[in-house]
């Protein structure tokens, strides 16, 4: 008997991957948490039916969401990651020796425990001495912070369920308040192929919190439409020209996706995507 896992995206697209075995199933307080052994991509973490990461391609997302802001910020020392319970973003941030403290605020402890067990290469660094893991709502946690952090990485699920509030104007304003002068936020900002109204809402809300924002993209075969985006925002203008090439060289040997030329041109997005963002600027 053949086993397939299918992710349904909105009403009109289904993507399926051949599965060898369901390794884990759980219903946490917040979501369904599943781990599937797939033929093509190895182990796959699925939350409420949506692919979060796979052994084979998780490096793309985690390198892009962590290193672009860490290299463009002049000298990040204190970083907050909201969501990101799989540990991949934290693993990449730890490659920056100048970062002194990373606080991960993940609402669902089941995600952390599951990833430590089934994705040790991704979650194994959560016990690093520079890392503090808080199990709680990132919305409430961000409200507690005032000009205390250099980077805020919003590594959330989609804008539904517990993740919905992480895409609101109120949340982005609280992030802006939490950042020190010169601080930067990066949020996963869904697929460039999504409709104007989905992207428009996210980008209008980011603009409610920040004077400057710019998006960038990466190709992730197991994410909807195979292309994903992140949006960087700050109160001061920023440019990839500011990125620290020496620090890039310090981490380059461990990277599988991000190249130095990619960082330099990271905000050079295609016209079809720019048109969606300009419409909503
Ligand atoms: N790379 C994935 C993506 O782009 O969809 C995200 C990875 S990570 C697994 C997403 C995490 O966000 C989940 O573990 C989820 O529990 C967490 N999350 C959702 N809403 C949250 C909230 N309000 N506060 C903290 N964590 C939240």
Coordinates of C-alpha atoms and ligand atoms in Angstrom, one line a residue:
X1 CA 0.0 0.0 0.0
X2 CA 1.3 3.5 -0.9
X3 CA 1.4 6.2 1.7
X4 CA 1.3 9.9 0.6
X5 CA 1.2 13.1 2.7
X6 CA -0.7 15.9 1.1
X7 CA -0.6 19.6 2.1
X8 CA -3.6 21.6 0.9
X9 CA -2.9 25.2 0.3
X10 CA -6.0 27.4 0.5
X11 CA -8.7 25.8 -1.7
X12 CA -6.9 25.4 -4.9
X13 CA -3.6 23.6 -4.6
X14 CA -2.6 20.3 -3.1
X15 CA 1.0 19.1 -2.9
X16 CA 1.9 15.5 -2.0
X17 CA 5.0 13.7 -1.0
X18 CA 5.5 9.9 -0.9
X19 CA 5.8 8.8 2.8
X20 CA 7.6 5.8 4.2
X21 CA 6.3 6.0 7.8
X22 CA 4.5 8.3 10.2
X23 CA 7.1 8.6 13.0
X24 CA 5.2 10.7 15.4
X25 CA 1.7 12.1 15.9
X26 CA 0.5 14.5 18.7
X27 CA -2.2 17.1 19.3
X28 CA -0.8 19.8 21.5
X29 CA -2.7 22.6 23.2
X30 CA -2.1 24.7 20.0
X31 CA -1.8 22.4 17.0
X32 CA -1.4 19.0 15.5
X33 CA 2.3 18.1 15.5
X34 CA 3.4 15.3 13.1
X35 CA 6.7 13.9 11.9
X36 CA 6.7 12.0 8.7
X37 CA 9.5 10.0 7.0
X38 CA 9.3 11.0 3.4
X39 CA 11.2 9.4 0.5
X40 CA 12.3 12.6 -1.3
X41 CA 13.1 14.9 1.6
X42 CA 13.8 12.8 4.6
X43 CA 12.1 13.6 7.9
X44 CA 9.3 16.3 7.7
X45 CA 7.8 18.4 10.5
X46 CA 4.2 19.1 9.9
X47 CA 2.1 21.5 12.0
X48 CA -1.7 21.5 11.5
X49 CA -1.1 19.9 8.1
X50 CA 1.5 22.5 6.9
X51 CA 5.1 21.6 6.2
X52 CA 7.5 23.5 8.5
X53 CA 10.8 21.9 7.7
X54 CA 12.4 18.8 6.1
X55 CA 15.9 17.3 6.6
X56 CA 16.7 18.0 3.0
X57 CA 15.8 21.7 2.5
X58 CA 15.5 23.4 6.0
X59 CA 18.9 25.0 5.6
X60 CA 17.5 27.5 3.0
X61 CA 14.9 29.0 5.3
X62 CA 17.1 29.1 8.4
X63 CA 20.1 30.6 6.6
X64 CA 18.0 33.3 5.0
X65 CA 16.0 34.3 8.0
X66 CA 19.0 34.4 10.4
X67 CA 22.1 35.6 8.4
X68 CA 20.7 38.4 6.3
X69 CA 19.7 40.5 9.3
X70 CA 22.6 39.4 11.4
X71 CA 25.0 40.5 8.7
X72 CA 23.2 43.8 7.8
X73 CA 22.9 44.9 11.4
X74 CA 26.2 46.6 12.5
X75 CA 26.9 44.4 15.5
X76 CA 24.0 42.3 16.9
X77 CA 24.5 41.1 20.4
X78 CA 21.0 40.4 21.8
X79 CA 18.4 38.6 19.6
X80 CA 14.9 37.5 20.2
X81 CA 13.3 34.7 18.0
X82 CA 9.6 34.4 18.2
X83 CA 8.3 30.9 17.2
X84 CA 11.2 29.0 15.7
X85 CA 10.7 26.1 18.1
X86 CA 12.5 23.7 15.7
X87 CA 15.8 25.5 16.6
X88 CA 17.0 26.0 13.1
X89 CA 17.1 29.8 13.2
X90 CA 18.9 29.7 16.6
X91 CA 21.4 27.2 15.2
X92 CA 22.3 29.6 12.4
X93 CA 22.4 32.7 14.7
X94 CA 24.9 30.9 17.0
X95 CA 27.4 31.0 14.1
X96 CA 27.8 34.7 14.8
X97 CA 30.3 34.9 17.6
X98 CA 29.4 38.5 18.4
X99 CA 25.8 37.5 19.4
X100 CA 25.9 37.1 23.2
X101 CA 22.3 36.1 23.9
X102 CA 19.4 34.5 22.0
X103 CA 16.0 34.3 23.6
X104 CA 13.6 31.9 21.8
X105 CA 10.0 32.5 22.7
X106 CA 8.0 29.5 21.3
X107 CA 4.3 29.0 22.3
X108 CA 4.3 25.3 22.0
X109 CA 6.7 23.1 24.1
X110 CA 5.6 20.0 22.2
X111 CA 7.3 21.5 19.1
X112 CA 10.6 22.0 20.9
X113 CA 10.5 18.5 22.5
X114 CA 9.5 16.8 19.2
X115 CA 12.3 18.6 17.2
X116 CA 14.9 17.7 19.9
X117 CA 13.9 14.1 19.4
X118 CA 13.4 13.8 15.7
X119 CA 15.6 16.7 14.3
X120 CA 18.7 16.7 16.5
X121 CA 20.8 18.5 13.8
X122 CA 18.2 21.3 13.8
X123 CA 17.2 21.5 17.5
X124 CA 20.4 20.3 19.1
X125 CA 21.7 23.8 19.7
X126 CA 18.8 24.9 21.9
X127 CA 20.9 23.8 24.9
X128 CA 23.7 26.2 24.0
X129 CA 24.8 28.5 26.9
X130 CA 23.9 31.6 24.9
X131 CA 20.3 30.4 24.3
X132 CA 17.3 30.9 26.6
X133 CA 14.2 29.1 25.6
X134 CA 10.9 30.5 26.9
X135 CA 7.7 28.6 26.3
X136 CA 5.0 31.3 25.9
X137 CA 3.1 33.6 23.6
X138 CA 5.5 35.8 21.6
X139 CA 2.9 38.6 21.5
X140 CA 2.8 38.9 25.2
X141 CA 6.6 38.6 25.5
X142 CA 7.4 41.3 23.0
X143 CA 5.2 43.7 25.0
X144 CA 7.5 43.3 28.0
X145 CA 10.6 44.6 26.0
X146 CA 11.7 48.2 25.7
X147 CA 14.7 49.1 23.5
X148 CA 16.5 46.0 24.7
X149 CA 17.2 43.9 21.6
X150 CA 19.2 44.3 18.4
X151 CA 17.3 41.8 16.2
X152 CA 13.8 40.4 16.4
X153 CA 13.3 37.3 14.2
X154 CA 9.6 36.4 13.7
X155 CA 9.9 32.7 12.7
X156 CA 6.2 32.0 13.0
X157 CA 3.7 29.7 11.4
X158 CA 1.2 31.2 8.9
X159 CA -1.2 34.0 9.9
X160 CA -3.8 31.6 11.3
X161 CA -4.3 30.2 14.8
X162 CA -1.7 31.2 17.4
X163 CA 0.4 32.7 14.6
X164 CA -2.3 35.2 13.4
X165 CA -1.5 37.9 16.0
X166 CA 2.2 37.8 14.9
X167 CA 1.2 39.5 11.6
X168 CA -0.8 42.4 13.2
X169 CA 0.1 46.1 13.2
X170 CA -0.1 46.1 17.0
X171 CA 2.5 43.3 17.2
X172 CA 4.9 45.0 14.8
X173 CA 4.6 48.2 16.8
X174 CA 5.5 46.3 19.9
X175 CA 8.5 44.9 18.1
X176 CA 9.6 48.4 17.0
X177 CA 9.4 49.4 20.7
X178 CA 11.5 46.4 21.8
X179 CA 14.3 47.2 19.4
X180 CA 17.3 49.3 20.4
X181 CA 18.2 52.2 18.0
X182 CA 19.5 50.7 14.8
X183 CA 17.7 47.4 15.6
X184 CA 16.1 45.3 12.8
X185 CA 13.2 42.9 12.6
X186 CA 12.9 40.1 10.0
X187 CA 9.6 38.2 9.7
X188 CA 8.8 35.3 7.5
X189 CA 6.3 37.0 5.1
X190 CA 4.7 34.1 3.1
X191 CA 5.1 33.3 -0.6
X192 CA 5.6 36.0 -3.3
X193 CA 3.0 34.0 -5.3
X194 CA 0.3 34.6 -2.7
X195 CA -2.5 37.1 -3.5
X196 CA -2.3 40.9 -3.1
X197 CA -4.7 40.8 -0.3
X198 CA -2.8 38.3 1.8
X199 CA 0.6 40.0 1.2
X200 CA -1.0 43.5 1.4
X201 CA -2.4 42.9 4.9
X202 CA 1.0 41.7 6.1
X203 CA 2.9 44.6 4.5
X204 CA 0.5 47.3 5.6
X205 CA 0.8 46.0 9.1
X206 CA 4.6 46.0 9.0
X207 CA 4.5 49.6 7.7
X208 CA 2.3 50.4 10.7
X209 CA 5.2 49.5 12.9
X210 CA 8.3 50.5 10.9
X211 CA 9.4 53.4 8.7
X212 CA 11.5 51.2 6.4
X213 CA 10.9 47.6 5.1
X214 CA 12.3 45.6 2.3
X215 CA 11.6 42.0 1.3
X216 CA 13.8 39.2 0.0
X217 CA 13.2 35.7 -1.3
X218 CA 14.5 32.1 -1.3
X219 CA 13.6 28.9 -3.1
X220 CA 12.2 26.2 -0.7
X221 CA 10.9 23.2 -2.6
X222 CA 8.7 22.0 0.2
X223 CA 7.0 25.3 0.9
X224 CA 3.8 26.4 -0.9
X225 CA 4.7 27.4 -4.5
X226 CA 8.4 26.6 -3.9
X227 CA 9.3 30.3 -3.3
X228 CA 9.2 32.1 0.1
X229 CA 9.8 35.6 1.4
X230 CA 11.1 37.4 4.4
X231 CA 10.7 41.0 5.2
X232 CA 13.2 43.1 7.0
X233 CA 12.1 46.3 8.8
X234 CA 13.7 49.1 10.8
X235 CA 13.1 52.7 12.0
X236 CA 16.3 53.7 10.1
X237 CA 17.0 53.0 6.4
X238 CA 19.2 50.0 5.8
X239 CA 20.9 48.5 2.8
X240 CA 22.7 45.2 2.0
X241 CA 25.7 47.4 1.0
X242 CA 26.1 47.8 4.8
X243 CA 26.6 44.1 5.3
X244 CA 29.7 42.9 7.1
X245 CA 31.8 40.9 4.5
X246 CA 34.3 40.0 7.2
X247 CA 31.6 38.4 9.3
X248 CA 30.2 36.7 6.2
X249 CA 33.6 35.1 5.6
X250 CA 33.7 33.9 9.3
X251 CA 30.5 31.9 8.7
X252 CA 30.7 31.1 5.0
X253 CA 32.2 27.6 5.2
X254 CA 29.1 26.3 7.0
X255 CA 26.5 27.7 4.6
X256 CA 24.7 25.7 1.9
X257 CA 22.5 28.3 0.3
X258 CA 23.5 31.9 1.1
X259 CA 26.4 33.3 -0.9
X260 CA 28.1 36.7 -0.5
X261 CA 26.7 37.9 -3.8
X262 CA 23.2 36.9 -2.7
X263 CA 23.5 39.0 0.4
X264 CA 24.7 42.0 -1.6
X265 CA 21.7 41.8 -3.9
X266 CA 19.2 40.3 -1.5
X267 CA 16.6 43.0 -1.8
X268 CA 16.7 42.9 -5.7
X269 CA 13.3 41.2 -6.0
X270 CA 11.5 40.4 -9.4
X271 CA 9.0 42.9 -10.8
X272 CA 6.0 40.7 -10.3
X273 CA 6.7 40.6 -6.5
X274 CA 7.8 44.2 -6.2
X275 CA 4.5 45.3 -8.0
X276 CA 2.5 43.5 -5.2
X277 CA 4.5 45.3 -2.5
X278 CA 4.5 48.7 -4.2
X279 CA 0.7 48.4 -4.6
X280 CA 0.6 48.1 -0.8
X281 CA 3.4 50.5 0.0
Ligands
LIG1 N1 9.7 27.9 9.2 C1 8.3 27.8 9.5 C2 7.5 28.6 8.6 O1 8.0 29.5 7.9 O2 6.3 28.4 8.5 C3 8.1 28.2 10.9 C4 8.8 27.3 11.9 S1 8.4 27.3 13.5 C5 8.0 25.6 13.7 C6 6.9 28.1 13.7 C7 6.5 28.2 15.2 O3 5.8 29.3 15.5 C8 5.7 27.0 15.6 O4 6.4 26.1 16.4 C9 4.5 27.6 16.4 O5 4.2 26.9 17.6 C10 5.1 29.0 16.8 N2 4.1 30.0 17.1 C11 3.0 30.3 16.5 N3 2.3 31.3 17.1 C12 3.2 31.7 18.1 C13 3.1 32.7 19.1 N4 2.0 33.6 19.2 N5 4.1 32.9 20.0 C14 5.2 32.1 19.9 N6 5.3 31.1 19.0 C15 4.3 30.9 18.1

